[in-house]
Short mmCIF file of N, CA, C and O in Angstrom, two decimals:
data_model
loop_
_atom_site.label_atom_id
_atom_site.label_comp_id
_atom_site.label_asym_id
_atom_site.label_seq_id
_atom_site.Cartn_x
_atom_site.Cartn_y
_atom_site.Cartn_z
N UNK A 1069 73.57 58.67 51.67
CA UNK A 1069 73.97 57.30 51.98
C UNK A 1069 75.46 57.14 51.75
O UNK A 1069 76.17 57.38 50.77
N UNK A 1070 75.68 56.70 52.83
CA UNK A 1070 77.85 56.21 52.58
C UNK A 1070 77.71 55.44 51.31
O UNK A 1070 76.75 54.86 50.82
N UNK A 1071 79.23 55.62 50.83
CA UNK A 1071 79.97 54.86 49.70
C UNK A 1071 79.64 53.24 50.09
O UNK A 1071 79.40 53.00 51.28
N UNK A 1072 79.62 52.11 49.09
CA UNK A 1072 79.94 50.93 49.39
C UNK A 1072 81.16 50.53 49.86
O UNK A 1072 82.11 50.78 49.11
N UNK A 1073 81.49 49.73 51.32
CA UNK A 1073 82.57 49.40 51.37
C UNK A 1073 83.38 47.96 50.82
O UNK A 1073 84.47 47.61 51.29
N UNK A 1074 82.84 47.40 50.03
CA UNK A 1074 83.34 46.79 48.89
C UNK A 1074 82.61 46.92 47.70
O UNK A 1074 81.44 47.25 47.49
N UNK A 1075 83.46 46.61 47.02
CA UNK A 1075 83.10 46.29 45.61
C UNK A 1075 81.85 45.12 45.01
O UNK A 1075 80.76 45.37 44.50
N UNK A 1076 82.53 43.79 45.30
CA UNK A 1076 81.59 42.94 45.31
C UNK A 1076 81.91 41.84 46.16
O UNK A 1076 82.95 41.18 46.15
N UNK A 1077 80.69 41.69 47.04
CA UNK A 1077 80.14 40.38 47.93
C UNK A 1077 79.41 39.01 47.56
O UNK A 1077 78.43 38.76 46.86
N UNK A 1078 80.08 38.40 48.14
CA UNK A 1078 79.55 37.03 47.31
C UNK A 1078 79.10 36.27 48.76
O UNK A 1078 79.81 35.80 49.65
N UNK A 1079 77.93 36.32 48.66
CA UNK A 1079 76.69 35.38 49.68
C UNK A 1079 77.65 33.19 49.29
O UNK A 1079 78.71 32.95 48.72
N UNK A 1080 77.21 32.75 49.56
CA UNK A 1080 77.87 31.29 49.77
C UNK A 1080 76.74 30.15 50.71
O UNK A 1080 77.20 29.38 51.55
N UNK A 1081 75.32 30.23 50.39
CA UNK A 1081 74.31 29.65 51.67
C UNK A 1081 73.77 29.14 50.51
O UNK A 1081 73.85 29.69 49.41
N UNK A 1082 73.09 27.80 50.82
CA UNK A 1082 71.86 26.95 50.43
C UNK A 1082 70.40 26.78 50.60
O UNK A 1082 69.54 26.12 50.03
N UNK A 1083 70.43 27.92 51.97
CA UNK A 1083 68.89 28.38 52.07
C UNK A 1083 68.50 29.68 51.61
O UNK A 1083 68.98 30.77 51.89
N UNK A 1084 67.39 29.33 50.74
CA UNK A 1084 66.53 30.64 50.21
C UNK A 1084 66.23 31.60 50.86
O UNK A 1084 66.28 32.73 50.37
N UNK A 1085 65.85 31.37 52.10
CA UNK A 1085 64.72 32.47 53.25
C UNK A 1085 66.80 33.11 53.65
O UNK A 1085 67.36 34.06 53.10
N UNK A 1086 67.17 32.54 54.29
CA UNK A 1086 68.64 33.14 54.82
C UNK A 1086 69.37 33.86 53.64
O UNK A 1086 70.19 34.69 54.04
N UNK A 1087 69.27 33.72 52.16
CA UNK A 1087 69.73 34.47 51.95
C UNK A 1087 69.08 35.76 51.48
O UNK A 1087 69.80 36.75 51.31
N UNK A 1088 67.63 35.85 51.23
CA UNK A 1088 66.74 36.58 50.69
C UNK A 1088 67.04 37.71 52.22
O UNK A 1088 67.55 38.82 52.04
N UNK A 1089 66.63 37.22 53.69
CA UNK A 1089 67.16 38.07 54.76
C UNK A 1089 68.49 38.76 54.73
O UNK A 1089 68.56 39.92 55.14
N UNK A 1090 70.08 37.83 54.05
CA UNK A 1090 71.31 38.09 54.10
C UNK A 1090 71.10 39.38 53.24
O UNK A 1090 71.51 40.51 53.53
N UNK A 1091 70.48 39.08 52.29
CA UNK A 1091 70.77 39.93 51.22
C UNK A 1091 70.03 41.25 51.11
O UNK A 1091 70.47 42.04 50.27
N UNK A 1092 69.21 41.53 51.67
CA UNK A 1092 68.51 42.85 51.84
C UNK A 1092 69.18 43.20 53.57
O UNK A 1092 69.38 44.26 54.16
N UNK A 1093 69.27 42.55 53.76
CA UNK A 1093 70.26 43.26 55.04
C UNK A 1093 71.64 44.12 54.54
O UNK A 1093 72.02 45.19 55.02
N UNK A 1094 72.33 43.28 53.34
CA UNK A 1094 73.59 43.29 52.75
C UNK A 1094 72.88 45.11 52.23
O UNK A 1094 73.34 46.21 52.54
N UNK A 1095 71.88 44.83 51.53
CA UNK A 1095 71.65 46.20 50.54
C UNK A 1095 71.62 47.21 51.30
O UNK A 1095 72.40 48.17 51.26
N UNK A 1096 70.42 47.00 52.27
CA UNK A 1096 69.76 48.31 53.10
C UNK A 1096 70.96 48.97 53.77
O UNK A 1096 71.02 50.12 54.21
N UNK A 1097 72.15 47.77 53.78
CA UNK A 1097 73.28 48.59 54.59
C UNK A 1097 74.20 49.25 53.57
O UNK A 1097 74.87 50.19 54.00
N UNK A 1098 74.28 49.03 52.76
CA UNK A 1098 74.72 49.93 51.31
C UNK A 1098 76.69 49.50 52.14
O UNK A 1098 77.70 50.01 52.63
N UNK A 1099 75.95 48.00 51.66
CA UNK A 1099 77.83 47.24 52.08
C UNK A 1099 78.54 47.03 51.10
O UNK A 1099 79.77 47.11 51.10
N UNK A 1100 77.63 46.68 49.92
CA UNK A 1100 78.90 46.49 48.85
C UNK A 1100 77.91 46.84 47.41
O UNK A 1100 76.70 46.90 47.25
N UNK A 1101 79.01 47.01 46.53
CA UNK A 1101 78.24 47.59 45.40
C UNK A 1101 77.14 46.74 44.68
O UNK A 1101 75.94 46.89 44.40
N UNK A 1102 78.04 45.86 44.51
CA UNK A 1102 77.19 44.48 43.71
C UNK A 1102 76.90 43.08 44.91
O UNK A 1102 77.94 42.67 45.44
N UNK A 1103 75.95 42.58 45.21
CA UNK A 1103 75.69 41.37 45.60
C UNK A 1103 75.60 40.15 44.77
O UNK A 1103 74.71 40.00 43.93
N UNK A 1104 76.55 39.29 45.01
CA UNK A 1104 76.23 37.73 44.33
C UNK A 1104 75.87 36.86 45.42
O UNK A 1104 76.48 36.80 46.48
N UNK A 1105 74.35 35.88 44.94
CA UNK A 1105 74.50 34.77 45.90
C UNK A 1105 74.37 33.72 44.84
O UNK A 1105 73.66 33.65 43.83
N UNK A 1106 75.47 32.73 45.49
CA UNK A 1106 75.58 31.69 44.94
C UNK A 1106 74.91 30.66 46.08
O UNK A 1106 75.08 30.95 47.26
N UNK A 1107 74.10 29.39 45.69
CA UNK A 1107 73.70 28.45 46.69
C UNK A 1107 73.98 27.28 46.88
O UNK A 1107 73.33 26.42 47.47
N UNK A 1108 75.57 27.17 46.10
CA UNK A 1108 76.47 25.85 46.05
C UNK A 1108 77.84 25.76 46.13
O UNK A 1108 78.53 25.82 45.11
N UNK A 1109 78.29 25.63 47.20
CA UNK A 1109 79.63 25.90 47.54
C UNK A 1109 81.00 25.06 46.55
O UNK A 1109 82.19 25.35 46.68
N UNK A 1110 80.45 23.97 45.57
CA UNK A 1110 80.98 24.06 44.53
C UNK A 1110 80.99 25.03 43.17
O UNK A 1110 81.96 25.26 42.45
N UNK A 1111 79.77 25.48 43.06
CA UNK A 1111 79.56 26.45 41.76
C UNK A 1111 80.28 27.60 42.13
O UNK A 1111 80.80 28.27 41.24
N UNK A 1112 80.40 28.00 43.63
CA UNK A 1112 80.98 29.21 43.78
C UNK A 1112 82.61 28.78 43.45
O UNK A 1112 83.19 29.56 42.69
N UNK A 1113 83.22 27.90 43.83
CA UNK A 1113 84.50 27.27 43.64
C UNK A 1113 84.87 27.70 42.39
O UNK A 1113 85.71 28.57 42.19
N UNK A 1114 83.80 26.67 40.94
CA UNK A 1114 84.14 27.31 39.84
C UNK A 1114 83.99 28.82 39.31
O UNK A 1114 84.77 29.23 38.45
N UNK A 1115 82.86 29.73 39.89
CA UNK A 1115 82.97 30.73 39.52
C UNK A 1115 84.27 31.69 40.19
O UNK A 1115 84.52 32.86 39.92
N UNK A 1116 84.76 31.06 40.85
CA UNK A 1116 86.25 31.89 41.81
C UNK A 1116 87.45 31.52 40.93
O UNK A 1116 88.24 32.38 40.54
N UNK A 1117 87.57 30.10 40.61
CA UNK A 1117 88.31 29.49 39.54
C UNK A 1117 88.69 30.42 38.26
O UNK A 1117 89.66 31.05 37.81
N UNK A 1118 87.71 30.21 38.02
CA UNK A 1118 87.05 30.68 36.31
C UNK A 1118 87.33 32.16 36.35
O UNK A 1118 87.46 32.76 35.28
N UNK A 1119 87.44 32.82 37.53
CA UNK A 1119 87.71 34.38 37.87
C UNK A 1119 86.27 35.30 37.33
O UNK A 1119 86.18 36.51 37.16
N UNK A 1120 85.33 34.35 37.16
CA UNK A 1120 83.98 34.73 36.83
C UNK A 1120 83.42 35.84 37.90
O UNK A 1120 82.55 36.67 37.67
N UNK A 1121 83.96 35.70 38.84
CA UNK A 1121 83.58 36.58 40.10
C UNK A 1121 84.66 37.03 40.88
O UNK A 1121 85.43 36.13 41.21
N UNK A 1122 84.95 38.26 41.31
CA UNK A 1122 86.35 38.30 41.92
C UNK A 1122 85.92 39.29 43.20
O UNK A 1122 85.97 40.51 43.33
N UNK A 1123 85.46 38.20 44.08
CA UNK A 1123 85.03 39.21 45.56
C UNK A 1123 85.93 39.49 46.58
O UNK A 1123 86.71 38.66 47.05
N UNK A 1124 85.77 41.23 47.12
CA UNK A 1124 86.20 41.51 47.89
C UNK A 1124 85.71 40.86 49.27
O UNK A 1124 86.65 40.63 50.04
N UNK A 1125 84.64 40.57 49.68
CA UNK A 1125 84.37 40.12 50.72
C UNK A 1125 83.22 38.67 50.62
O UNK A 1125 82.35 38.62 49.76
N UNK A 1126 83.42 37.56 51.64
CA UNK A 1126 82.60 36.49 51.29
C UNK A 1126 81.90 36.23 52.16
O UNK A 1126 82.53 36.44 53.19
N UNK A 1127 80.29 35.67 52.51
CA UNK A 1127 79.74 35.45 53.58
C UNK A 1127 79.56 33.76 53.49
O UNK A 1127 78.81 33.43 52.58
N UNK A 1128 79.97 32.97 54.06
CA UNK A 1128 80.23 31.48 53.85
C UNK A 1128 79.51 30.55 55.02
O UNK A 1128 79.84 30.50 56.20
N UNK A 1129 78.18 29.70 54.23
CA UNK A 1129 77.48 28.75 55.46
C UNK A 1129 78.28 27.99 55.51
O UNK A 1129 79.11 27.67 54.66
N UNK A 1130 78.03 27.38 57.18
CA UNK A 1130 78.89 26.06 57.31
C UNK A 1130 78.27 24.92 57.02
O UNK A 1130 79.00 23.94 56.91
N UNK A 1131 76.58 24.71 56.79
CA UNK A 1131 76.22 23.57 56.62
C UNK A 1131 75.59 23.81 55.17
O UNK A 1131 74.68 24.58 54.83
N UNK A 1132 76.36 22.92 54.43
CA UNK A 1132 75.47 23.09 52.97
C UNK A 1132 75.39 21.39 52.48
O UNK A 1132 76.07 20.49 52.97
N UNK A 1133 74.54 21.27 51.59
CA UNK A 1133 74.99 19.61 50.67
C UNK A 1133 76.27 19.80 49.33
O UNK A 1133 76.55 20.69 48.53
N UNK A 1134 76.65 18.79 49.56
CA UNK A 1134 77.87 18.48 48.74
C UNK A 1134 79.11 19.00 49.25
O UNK A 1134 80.21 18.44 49.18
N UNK A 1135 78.92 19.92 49.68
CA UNK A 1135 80.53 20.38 50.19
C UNK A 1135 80.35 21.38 51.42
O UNK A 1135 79.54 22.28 51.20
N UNK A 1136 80.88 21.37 52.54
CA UNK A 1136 80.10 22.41 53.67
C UNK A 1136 80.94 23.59 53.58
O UNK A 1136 81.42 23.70 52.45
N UNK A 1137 81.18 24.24 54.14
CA UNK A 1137 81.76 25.80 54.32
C UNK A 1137 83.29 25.37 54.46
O UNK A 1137 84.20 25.84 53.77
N UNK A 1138 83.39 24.57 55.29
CA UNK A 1138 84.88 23.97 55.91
C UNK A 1138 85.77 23.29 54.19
O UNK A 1138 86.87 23.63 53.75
N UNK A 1139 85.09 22.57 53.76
CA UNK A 1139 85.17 21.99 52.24
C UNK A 1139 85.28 22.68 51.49
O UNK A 1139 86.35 22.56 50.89
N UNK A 1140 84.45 23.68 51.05
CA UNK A 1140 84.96 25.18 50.82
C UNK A 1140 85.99 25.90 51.02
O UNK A 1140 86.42 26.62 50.12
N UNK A 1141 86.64 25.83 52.40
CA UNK A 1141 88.09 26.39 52.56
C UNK A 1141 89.02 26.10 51.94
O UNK A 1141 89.82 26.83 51.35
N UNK A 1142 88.93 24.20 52.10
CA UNK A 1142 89.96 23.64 51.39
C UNK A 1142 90.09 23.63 50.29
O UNK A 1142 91.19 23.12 50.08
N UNK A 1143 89.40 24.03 48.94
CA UNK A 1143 89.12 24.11 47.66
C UNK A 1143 89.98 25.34 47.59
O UNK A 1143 91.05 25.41 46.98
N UNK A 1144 89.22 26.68 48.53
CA UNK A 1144 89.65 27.85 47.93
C UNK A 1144 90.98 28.19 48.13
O UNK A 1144 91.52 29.06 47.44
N UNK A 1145 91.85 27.27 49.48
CA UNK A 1145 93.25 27.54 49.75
C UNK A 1145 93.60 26.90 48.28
O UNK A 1145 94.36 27.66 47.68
N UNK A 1146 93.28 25.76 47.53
CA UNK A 1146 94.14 25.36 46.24
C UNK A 1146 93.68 26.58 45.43
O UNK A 1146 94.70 26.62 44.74
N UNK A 1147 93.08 27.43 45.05
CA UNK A 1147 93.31 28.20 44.15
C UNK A 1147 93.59 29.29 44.20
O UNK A 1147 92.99 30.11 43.50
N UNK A 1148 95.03 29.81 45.40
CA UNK A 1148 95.60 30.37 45.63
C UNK A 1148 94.95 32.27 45.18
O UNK A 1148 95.74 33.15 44.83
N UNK A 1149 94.03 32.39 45.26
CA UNK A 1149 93.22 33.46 45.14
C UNK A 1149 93.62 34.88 46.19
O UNK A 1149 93.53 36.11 46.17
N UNK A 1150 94.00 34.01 46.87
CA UNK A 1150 94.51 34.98 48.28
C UNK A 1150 95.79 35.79 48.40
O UNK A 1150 96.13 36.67 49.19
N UNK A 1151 96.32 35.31 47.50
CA UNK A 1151 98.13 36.05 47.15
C UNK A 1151 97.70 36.82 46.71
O UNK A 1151 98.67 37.57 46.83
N UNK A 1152 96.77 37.57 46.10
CA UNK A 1152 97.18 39.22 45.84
C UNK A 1152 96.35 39.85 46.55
O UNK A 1152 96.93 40.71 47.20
N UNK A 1153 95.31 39.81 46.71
CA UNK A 1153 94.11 40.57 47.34
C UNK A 1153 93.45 39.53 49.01
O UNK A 1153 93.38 38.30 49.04
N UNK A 1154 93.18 40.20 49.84
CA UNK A 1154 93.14 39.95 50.87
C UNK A 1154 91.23 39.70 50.71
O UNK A 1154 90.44 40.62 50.52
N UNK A 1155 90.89 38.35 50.85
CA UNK A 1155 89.97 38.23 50.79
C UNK A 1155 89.06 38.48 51.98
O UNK A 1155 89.33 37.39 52.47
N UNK A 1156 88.37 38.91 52.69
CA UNK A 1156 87.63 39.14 53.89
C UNK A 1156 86.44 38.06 54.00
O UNK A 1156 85.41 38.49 53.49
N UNK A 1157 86.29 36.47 54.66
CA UNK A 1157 85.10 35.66 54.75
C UNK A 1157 84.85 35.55 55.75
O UNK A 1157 85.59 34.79 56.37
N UNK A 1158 83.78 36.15 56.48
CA UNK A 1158 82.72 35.63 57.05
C UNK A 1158 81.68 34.10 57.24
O UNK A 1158 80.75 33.73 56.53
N UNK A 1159 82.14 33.60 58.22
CA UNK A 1159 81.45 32.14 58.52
C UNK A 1159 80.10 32.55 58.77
O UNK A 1159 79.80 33.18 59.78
N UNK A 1160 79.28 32.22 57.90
CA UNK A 1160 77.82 33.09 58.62
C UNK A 1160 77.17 31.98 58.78
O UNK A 1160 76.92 31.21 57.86
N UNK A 1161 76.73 31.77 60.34
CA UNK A 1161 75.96 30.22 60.25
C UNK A 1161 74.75 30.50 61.39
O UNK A 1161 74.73 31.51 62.10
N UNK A 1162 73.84 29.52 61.43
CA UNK A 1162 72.94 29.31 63.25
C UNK A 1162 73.86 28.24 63.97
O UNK A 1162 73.62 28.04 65.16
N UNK A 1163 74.78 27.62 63.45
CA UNK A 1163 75.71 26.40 64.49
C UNK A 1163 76.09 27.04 65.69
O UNK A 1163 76.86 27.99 65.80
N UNK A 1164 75.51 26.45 66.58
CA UNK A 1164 76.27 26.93 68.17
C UNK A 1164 77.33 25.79 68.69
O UNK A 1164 77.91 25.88 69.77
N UNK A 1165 77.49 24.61 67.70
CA UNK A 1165 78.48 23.67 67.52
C UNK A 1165 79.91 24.54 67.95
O UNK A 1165 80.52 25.22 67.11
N UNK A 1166 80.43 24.41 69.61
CA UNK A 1166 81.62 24.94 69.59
C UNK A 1166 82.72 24.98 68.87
O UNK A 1166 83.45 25.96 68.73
N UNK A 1167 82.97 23.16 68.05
CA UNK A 1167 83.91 22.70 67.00
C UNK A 1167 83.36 23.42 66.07
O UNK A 1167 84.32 23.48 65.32
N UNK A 1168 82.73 23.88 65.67
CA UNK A 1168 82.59 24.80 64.27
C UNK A 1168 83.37 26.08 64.56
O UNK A 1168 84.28 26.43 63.80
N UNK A 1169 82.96 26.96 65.93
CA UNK A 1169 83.42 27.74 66.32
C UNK A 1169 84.97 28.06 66.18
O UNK A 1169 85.53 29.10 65.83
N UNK A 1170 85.40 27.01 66.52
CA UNK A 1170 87.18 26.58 67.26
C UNK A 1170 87.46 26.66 65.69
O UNK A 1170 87.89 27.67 65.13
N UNK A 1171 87.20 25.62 65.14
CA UNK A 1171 87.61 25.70 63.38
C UNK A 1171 87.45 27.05 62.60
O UNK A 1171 88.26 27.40 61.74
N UNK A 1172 86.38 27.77 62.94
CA UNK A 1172 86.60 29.05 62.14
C UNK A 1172 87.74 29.84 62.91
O UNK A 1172 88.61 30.50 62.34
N UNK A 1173 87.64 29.70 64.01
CA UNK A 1173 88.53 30.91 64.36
C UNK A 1173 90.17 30.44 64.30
O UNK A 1173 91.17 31.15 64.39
N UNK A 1174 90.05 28.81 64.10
CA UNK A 1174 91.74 28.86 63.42
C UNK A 1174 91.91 28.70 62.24
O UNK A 1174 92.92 28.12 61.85
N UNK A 1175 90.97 29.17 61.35
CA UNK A 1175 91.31 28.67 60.06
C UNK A 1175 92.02 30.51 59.56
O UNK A 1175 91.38 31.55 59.74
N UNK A 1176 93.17 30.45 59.06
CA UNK A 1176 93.76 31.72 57.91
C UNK A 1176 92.68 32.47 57.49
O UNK A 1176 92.66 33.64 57.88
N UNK A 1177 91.91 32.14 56.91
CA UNK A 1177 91.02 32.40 55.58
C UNK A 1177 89.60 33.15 56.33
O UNK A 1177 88.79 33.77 55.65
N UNK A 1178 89.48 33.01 57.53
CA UNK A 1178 88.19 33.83 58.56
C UNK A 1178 87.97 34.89 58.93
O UNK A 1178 87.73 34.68 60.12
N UNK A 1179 87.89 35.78 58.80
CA UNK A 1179 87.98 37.03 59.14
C UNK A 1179 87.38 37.31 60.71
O UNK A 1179 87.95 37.82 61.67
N UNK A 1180 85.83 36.72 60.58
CA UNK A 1180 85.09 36.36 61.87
C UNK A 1180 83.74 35.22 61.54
O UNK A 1180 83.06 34.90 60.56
N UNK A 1181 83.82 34.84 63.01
CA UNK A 1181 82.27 34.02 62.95
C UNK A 1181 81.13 34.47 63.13
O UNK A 1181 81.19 35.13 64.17
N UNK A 1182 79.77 34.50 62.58
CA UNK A 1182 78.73 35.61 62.55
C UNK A 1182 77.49 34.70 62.60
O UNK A 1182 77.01 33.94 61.77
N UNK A 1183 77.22 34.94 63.52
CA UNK A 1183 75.75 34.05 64.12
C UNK A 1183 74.86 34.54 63.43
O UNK A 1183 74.75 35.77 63.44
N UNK A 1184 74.04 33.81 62.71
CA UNK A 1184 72.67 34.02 61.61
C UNK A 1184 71.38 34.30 62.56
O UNK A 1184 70.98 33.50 63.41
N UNK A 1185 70.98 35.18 62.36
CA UNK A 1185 70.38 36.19 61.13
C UNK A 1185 71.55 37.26 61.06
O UNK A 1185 71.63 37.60 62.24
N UNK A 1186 72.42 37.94 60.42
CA UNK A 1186 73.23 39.13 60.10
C UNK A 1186 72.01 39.88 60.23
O UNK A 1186 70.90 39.62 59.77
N UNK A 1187 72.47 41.06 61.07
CA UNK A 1187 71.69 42.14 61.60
C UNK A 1187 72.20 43.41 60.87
O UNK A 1187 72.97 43.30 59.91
N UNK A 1188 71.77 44.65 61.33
CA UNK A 1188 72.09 45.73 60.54
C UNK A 1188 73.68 46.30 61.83
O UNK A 1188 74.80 46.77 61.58
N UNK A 1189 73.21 46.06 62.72
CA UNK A 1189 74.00 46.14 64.26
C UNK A 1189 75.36 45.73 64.23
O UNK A 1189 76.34 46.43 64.50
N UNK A 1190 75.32 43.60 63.60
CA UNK A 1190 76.62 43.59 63.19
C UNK A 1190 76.93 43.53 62.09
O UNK A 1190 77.87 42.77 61.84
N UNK A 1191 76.48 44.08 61.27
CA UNK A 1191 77.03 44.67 59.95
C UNK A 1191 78.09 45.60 59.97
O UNK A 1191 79.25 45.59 59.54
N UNK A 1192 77.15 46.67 60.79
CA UNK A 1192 78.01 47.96 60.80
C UNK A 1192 79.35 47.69 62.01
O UNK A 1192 80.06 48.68 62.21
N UNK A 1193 79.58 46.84 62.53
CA UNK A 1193 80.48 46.29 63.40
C UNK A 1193 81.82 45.60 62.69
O UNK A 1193 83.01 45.55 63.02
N UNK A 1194 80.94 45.03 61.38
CA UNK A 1194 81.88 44.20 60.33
C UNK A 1194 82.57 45.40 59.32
O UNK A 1194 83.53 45.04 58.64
N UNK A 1195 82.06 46.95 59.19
CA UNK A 1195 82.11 47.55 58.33
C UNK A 1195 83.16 48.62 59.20
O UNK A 1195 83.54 49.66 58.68
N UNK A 1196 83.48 48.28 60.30
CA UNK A 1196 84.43 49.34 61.45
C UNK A 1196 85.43 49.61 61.20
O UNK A 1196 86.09 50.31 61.96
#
């Protein structure tokens, strides 16, 4: 089995079933060493803050309660996390909402937009 190509991944979704799928997709593909899922796009805030977690790569829903994926951006641009290490996030959503679309793909902080369910197909596409 290949090396992990990160270190540690941090999941960012509010549904159970999507991430229980995200996340054995994440493994079976032997993508990153350690998996974190967090299911509150504020708790993940403080654990990024707090440097409680320091991920190489992020998979980020756009629809969550209390704060959506987009709300999320704006948090994580204030804690300037991104000046040393190049964070890699993934918008992972089912929105076929074109304005979601348009917004990920101009936001800095996106790497790409990834239509839910994450497959093993574009995994290894994300891992190129």
């Amino acid at each position: 089995m290949p090396t992990p190509r990160f270190k540690l991944c941090l999941l960012i979704d509010d549904n159970f079933i999507d991430n229980f799928v995200t996340r054995k997709i994440l493994e079976t593909g032997n993508f990153a060493e350690k998996i974190v899922v967090i299911q509150s796009a504020p708790e993940a805030i403080a654990k990024l803050q707090s440097k409680e977690i320091e991920p190489d790569v992020i998979f980020l829903d756009i629809r969550m309660p209390f704060m959506d994926g987009f709300e999320f951006l704006k948090e994580f641009d204030t804690l300037h996390l991104d000046d040393d290490k190049k964070i890699r996030i993934y918008m992972l959503s089912s929105s076929l909402d074109p304005v979601d679309f348009k917004l990920s793909s101009e936001n800095k902080y996106i790497t790409q937009f990834v239509h839910k369910p994450l497959t093993h197909k574009v995994l290894e596409s994300l891992s190129a």
